[in-house]
């Protein structure tokens, strides 16, 4: 190859990644190494209801060309469905955010224990110590309970555990404390973060109202979204003055090839547009 003749490769980013700080399989350091190997320009660490993995990822990326964006993915509830709100650049020191994340984490712990009690009564006991080990002391989720069930041989896969027992309508499902989508948007804004609605295709009707409350972006690029669906979301973003972002929702699961890191084409522009909103995002009142 002659120097100068090849076009510069388009730098890509992946703004939706999970680590062992929640229900991902790779540690933050391993996630950073993988992103470096893939040649990504930037990644965001967006674990469920925790920012615990961010510090390690920042440290692992120090001195490299990879930019690590601190983030979080808050699970919220409406009366009808669960909605996930990503928060980019949140201040991890913010007292209110820390307190809320603590509440959410405590509720996750109690809920996992109650699900295990239900499973036990159904003749499917799993050990609490094992679930905690699988969660490696971080944000405990249903996938950790599901993995313990697979180990016990009660189900053949994590997906099977969700389908038969711990999915939303399953016999061992237990609710937990969740914010509303609006509360999540406000919490992220109050901690200097940029709220972005995750995988919004099925819940796109909520976007106008959330935009009135200060939502900054929406995920238009997401595994499984067809080109026309991405176009629909890009239009919606344009209509409401939102930044179009995206990511793979990588969990490090071998069984989820669609969610492979870097599998979704997210332009570096997405991150640049997001960055441009820093300092300008404000909580708004609907009306
Ligand atoms: P939780 O936050 O504890 O309620 O667990 C929800 C998480 O479990 C989601 O964010 C996904 O990562 C994962 N999950 C949800 N549904 C399934 C499923 N059917 N199979 C495998 N993992 C799932
Ligand atoms: Zn997850
Ligand atoms: Fe999500
Ligand atoms: Fe996610």
Coordinates of C-alpha atoms and ligand atoms in Angstrom, one line a residue:
X1 CA 0.0 0.0 0.0
X2 CA 1.4 3.4 -0.9
X3 CA 1.5 5.9 1.9
X4 CA -1.1 8.6 1.4
X5 CA -3.2 6.8 -1.2
X6 CA -5.6 5.1 1.2
X7 CA -8.4 7.1 2.7
X8 CA -8.2 7.5 6.4
X9 CA -10.5 4.8 7.9
X10 CA -13.7 6.2 9.4
X11 CA -13.3 6.2 13.2
X12 CA -16.2 4.6 14.9
X13 CA -17.5 4.6 18.5
X14 CA -19.6 2.3 20.6
X15 CA -21.5 4.2 23.3
X16 CA -23.4 1.4 25.0
X17 CA -21.3 -1.2 26.8
X18 CA -21.7 -3.3 29.9
X19 CA -19.0 -4.7 32.2
X20 CA -18.7 -6.9 35.2
X21 CA -19.8 -3.9 37.2
X22 CA -23.3 -4.9 36.2
X23 CA -24.2 -8.0 34.1
X24 CA -21.4 -8.0 31.5
X25 CA -18.9 -10.8 31.3
X26 CA -15.7 -8.8 30.8
X27 CA -14.1 -6.5 33.3
X28 CA -13.7 -2.8 32.5
X29 CA -10.0 -3.5 31.6
X30 CA -10.9 -6.3 29.3
X31 CA -13.6 -4.1 27.6
X32 CA -11.0 -1.4 27.0
X33 CA -8.5 -3.9 25.6
X34 CA -11.1 -5.3 23.2
X35 CA -12.0 -1.8 22.1
X36 CA -8.4 -1.0 21.4
X37 CA -8.0 -4.2 19.4
X38 CA -11.0 -3.2 17.3
X39 CA -9.6 0.3 16.7
X40 CA -12.6 2.1 18.1
X41 CA -12.1 5.8 18.7
X42 CA -14.3 6.0 21.8
X43 CA -16.4 3.8 24.0
X44 CA -18.9 4.6 26.8
X45 CA -19.2 2.4 29.9
X46 CA -23.0 2.2 30.6
X47 CA -23.6 -0.3 33.3
X48 CA -27.1 -0.8 34.8
X49 CA -27.7 1.5 37.7
X50 CA -24.0 1.9 38.5
X51 CA -20.9 3.8 37.6
X52 CA -18.5 1.5 39.4
X53 CA -16.8 0.2 36.3
X54 CA -15.9 3.6 34.9
X55 CA -12.8 4.3 37.0
X56 CA -11.1 1.1 36.0
X57 CA -11.9 1.6 32.3
X58 CA -10.5 5.2 32.5
X59 CA -7.3 3.8 34.1
X60 CA -7.0 1.0 31.5
X61 CA -7.3 3.5 28.6
X62 CA -4.8 6.0 30.0
X63 CA -2.0 6.8 27.5
X64 CA -3.9 5.1 24.7
X65 CA -5.8 6.7 21.8
X66 CA -9.1 5.3 23.1
X67 CA -11.5 7.8 24.7
X68 CA -13.6 6.4 27.5
X69 CA -16.8 8.2 28.3
X70 CA -18.3 7.7 31.7
X71 CA -21.9 6.6 31.7
X72 CA -24.7 4.8 33.3
X73 CA -27.9 3.0 32.1
X74 CA -30.8 3.6 34.4
X75 CA -33.7 1.1 34.3
X76 CA -37.0 3.0 34.6
X77 CA -40.6 2.1 34.6
X78 CA -43.8 3.5 33.1
X79 CA -47.1 1.9 33.9
X80 CA -46.8 -0.1 30.7
X81 CA -43.2 -0.9 30.1
X82 CA -39.5 -0.6 31.1
X83 CA -37.5 2.2 29.6
X84 CA -33.8 2.6 29.8
X85 CA -32.2 6.0 30.1
X86 CA -28.4 6.4 29.4
X87 CA -26.5 9.1 31.2
X88 CA -23.3 10.3 29.6
X89 CA -20.6 12.3 31.5
X90 CA -22.5 12.1 34.8
X91 CA -20.5 13.4 37.7
X92 CA -19.7 10.2 39.7
X93 CA -19.2 12.3 42.8
X94 CA -22.6 13.9 42.7
X95 CA -24.2 13.2 46.1
X96 CA -27.8 12.9 44.9
X97 CA -26.8 10.5 42.1
X98 CA -24.7 8.4 44.4
X99 CA -27.6 8.2 46.9
X100 CA -30.1 7.2 44.2
X101 CA -27.7 4.6 42.7
X102 CA -27.3 3.2 46.3
X103 CA -31.0 2.9 46.7
X104 CA -31.3 1.2 43.3
X105 CA -28.5 -1.2 44.2
X106 CA -30.0 -2.1 47.5
X107 CA -33.3 -2.7 45.9
X108 CA -31.6 -5.0 43.3
X109 CA -30.1 -7.1 46.1
X110 CA -33.4 -7.5 48.0
X111 CA -35.2 -8.3 44.8
X112 CA -32.6 -11.0 43.8
X113 CA -33.1 -12.6 47.2
X114 CA -36.8 -12.6 46.9
X115 CA -36.7 -14.2 43.5
X116 CA -34.4 -16.9 44.9
X117 CA -37.0 -17.5 47.7
X118 CA -39.6 -18.0 45.0
X119 CA -37.4 -20.3 43.1
X120 CA -36.6 -22.2 46.2
X121 CA -40.3 -22.7 46.9
X122 CA -40.7 -24.0 43.4
X123 CA -38.0 -26.6 44.1
X124 CA -35.3 -24.8 42.3
X125 CA -32.9 -23.6 45.1
X126 CA -29.8 -21.6 44.1
X127 CA -27.1 -20.4 46.6
X128 CA -27.0 -16.7 47.4
X129 CA -23.3 -16.9 47.8
X130 CA -23.0 -18.1 44.2
X131 CA -25.2 -15.4 42.8
X132 CA -23.1 -12.8 44.7
X133 CA -20.0 -14.3 43.3
X134 CA -21.4 -14.2 39.8
X135 CA -22.3 -10.6 40.3
X136 CA -18.8 -10.0 41.6
X137 CA -20.1 -7.6 44.2
X138 CA -21.5 -5.1 41.8
X139 CA -24.9 -4.3 40.5
X140 CA -26.9 -7.6 40.9
X141 CA -29.3 -8.4 38.1
X142 CA -31.6 -11.2 36.9
X143 CA -28.8 -12.4 34.5
X144 CA -26.7 -13.4 37.6
X145 CA -29.6 -15.4 39.0
X146 CA -30.2 -16.9 35.5
X147 CA -26.5 -17.9 35.3
X148 CA -26.7 -19.7 38.7
X149 CA -29.8 -21.5 37.5
X150 CA -27.9 -22.7 34.3
X151 CA -25.1 -24.0 36.5
X152 CA -27.6 -25.9 38.6
X153 CA -29.0 -27.5 35.4
X154 CA -32.5 -26.1 35.9
X155 CA -32.4 -24.4 32.5
X156 CA -30.2 -24.8 29.5
X157 CA -29.6 -21.1 28.9
X158 CA -29.9 -17.7 30.5
X159 CA -32.6 -16.9 27.9
X160 CA -34.5 -20.1 29.1
X161 CA -34.4 -18.8 32.7
X162 CA -36.0 -15.5 31.5
X163 CA -38.6 -17.3 29.4
X164 CA -39.6 -19.8 32.0
X165 CA -39.1 -18.2 35.4
X166 CA -37.7 -14.7 35.8
X167 CA -39.0 -12.7 32.8
X168 CA -41.5 -10.0 33.5
X169 CA -44.5 -12.3 33.6
X170 CA -42.6 -15.3 34.9
X171 CA -43.6 -17.2 38.1
X172 CA -40.4 -16.2 40.0
X173 CA -40.3 -12.5 38.8
X174 CA -40.2 -9.8 41.5
X175 CA -40.5 -6.1 40.9
X176 CA -37.9 -3.6 42.3
X177 CA -37.7 0.1 42.9
X178 CA -37.3 2.0 39.7
X179 CA -37.4 5.7 38.8
X180 CA -39.8 7.0 36.2
X181 CA -38.2 8.0 32.8
X182 CA -38.7 11.7 33.7
X183 CA -37.1 11.3 37.1
X184 CA -34.1 9.6 35.4
X185 CA -33.7 12.4 32.9
X186 CA -33.8 15.0 35.7
X187 CA -31.4 13.0 37.9
X188 CA -28.9 12.8 35.0
X189 CA -29.2 16.5 34.2
X190 CA -28.8 17.4 37.9
X191 CA -25.5 15.5 38.0
X192 CA -24.1 17.3 34.9
X193 CA -24.9 14.4 32.6
X194 CA -26.5 14.1 29.2
X195 CA -29.7 11.9 29.2
X196 CA -30.2 9.7 26.1
X197 CA -33.0 7.3 25.7
X198 CA -31.7 3.7 25.0
X199 CA -33.1 1.4 22.3
X200 CA -36.2 3.6 22.0
X201 CA -37.9 2.1 18.9
X202 CA -40.7 0.4 20.9
X203 CA -41.2 3.4 23.3
X204 CA -40.7 6.2 20.8
X205 CA -44.1 7.7 21.8
X206 CA -42.4 8.9 25.1
X207 CA -39.8 11.0 23.3
X208 CA -41.6 14.3 22.8
X209 CA -42.5 14.4 26.5
X210 CA -39.0 13.5 27.6
X211 CA -37.5 16.0 25.2
X212 CA -39.6 18.7 27.0
X213 CA -38.0 17.6 30.2
X214 CA -34.4 18.0 28.8
X215 CA -33.7 14.7 27.1
X216 CA -30.5 15.3 25.0
X217 CA -30.4 12.3 22.7
X218 CA -31.8 9.0 21.5
X219 CA -30.1 5.8 20.3
X220 CA -30.8 5.6 16.5
X221 CA -28.1 3.0 15.9
X222 CA -28.8 -0.2 17.7
X223 CA -28.4 -4.0 17.0
X224 CA -31.4 -5.2 15.0
X225 CA -32.6 -1.8 13.9
X226 CA -33.3 -1.9 10.1
X227 CA -32.1 1.0 8.0
X228 CA -35.6 2.5 7.8
X229 CA -36.0 2.2 11.5
X230 CA -32.8 4.1 12.1
X231 CA -34.0 6.7 9.5
X232 CA -37.2 7.0 11.4
X233 CA -35.3 7.6 14.7
X234 CA -32.9 10.1 13.0
X235 CA -35.9 12.0 11.8
X236 CA -37.4 12.0 15.2
X237 CA -34.1 13.2 16.7
X238 CA -34.1 16.1 14.1
X239 CA -37.6 17.0 14.9
X240 CA -36.9 17.3 18.7
X241 CA -33.4 18.7 18.5
X242 CA -31.9 15.5 19.9
X243 CA -28.5 14.0 19.3
X244 CA -28.6 10.6 17.5
X245 CA -26.3 8.2 19.3
X246 CA -26.0 4.4 19.4
X247 CA -24.1 1.4 20.5
X248 CA -24.0 -2.4 20.6
X249 CA -25.3 -3.0 24.2
X250 CA -22.3 -5.4 24.4
X251 CA -22.5 -7.7 27.4
X252 CA -19.6 -10.1 26.4
X253 CA -22.1 -12.9 25.8
X254 CA -20.9 -15.4 23.2
X255 CA -24.5 -16.2 22.5
X256 CA -25.4 -12.7 21.4
X257 CA -23.4 -12.0 18.2
X258 CA -25.6 -9.1 17.3
X259 CA -24.4 -7.3 20.4
X260 CA -20.7 -7.8 19.6
X261 CA -18.7 -4.7 20.5
X262 CA -18.4 -2.4 17.5
X263 CA -21.0 -4.3 15.6
X264 CA -23.2 -1.2 15.1
X265 CA -21.9 1.5 12.9
X266 CA -21.9 4.6 15.1
X267 CA -20.1 7.6 13.6
X268 CA -17.6 9.6 15.6
X269 CA -19.9 12.6 14.8
X270 CA -22.4 11.2 17.3
X271 CA -20.0 11.6 20.1
X272 CA -18.9 15.0 18.9
X273 CA -22.5 16.2 18.8
X274 CA -23.0 14.9 22.3
X275 CA -19.9 16.5 23.6
X276 CA -21.1 19.8 22.1
X277 CA -24.1 19.7 24.4
X278 CA -22.0 19.5 27.6
X279 CA -22.6 22.4 29.9
X280 CA -25.7 23.4 27.9
X281 CA -28.1 20.7 29.0
X282 CA -30.7 21.9 31.5
X283 CA -33.7 20.5 33.2
X284 CA -36.8 21.8 31.7
X285 CA -40.4 21.9 32.8
X286 CA -43.0 20.4 30.6
X287 CA -45.5 22.7 29.1
Ligands
LIG1 P1 -32.5 -6.6 35.6 O1 -31.9 -5.2 35.3 O2 -31.9 -7.3 36.8 O3 -34.0 -6.5 35.6 O4 -32.1 -7.5 34.3 C1 -32.4 -7.1 33.0 C2 -31.3 -7.4 32.1 O5 -31.3 -8.8 31.8 C3 -31.4 -6.7 30.8 O6 -30.8 -5.4 30.8 C4 -30.6 -7.6 29.9 O7 -29.2 -7.4 30.0 C5 -30.9 -9.0 30.5 N1 -32.0 -9.7 29.8 C6 -33.3 -9.3 29.8 N2 -34.1 -10.1 29.1 C7 -33.3 -11.2 28.8 C8 -33.5 -12.4 28.1 N3 -34.7 -12.8 27.6 N4 -32.4 -13.2 28.0 C9 -31.2 -12.8 28.4 N5 -30.9 -11.7 29.1 C10 -32.0 -10.9 29.2
LIG2 ZN1 -27.7 -6.0 30.9
LIG3 FE1 -31.0 -1.5 28.0
LIG4 FE1 -27.7 -2.0 28.0

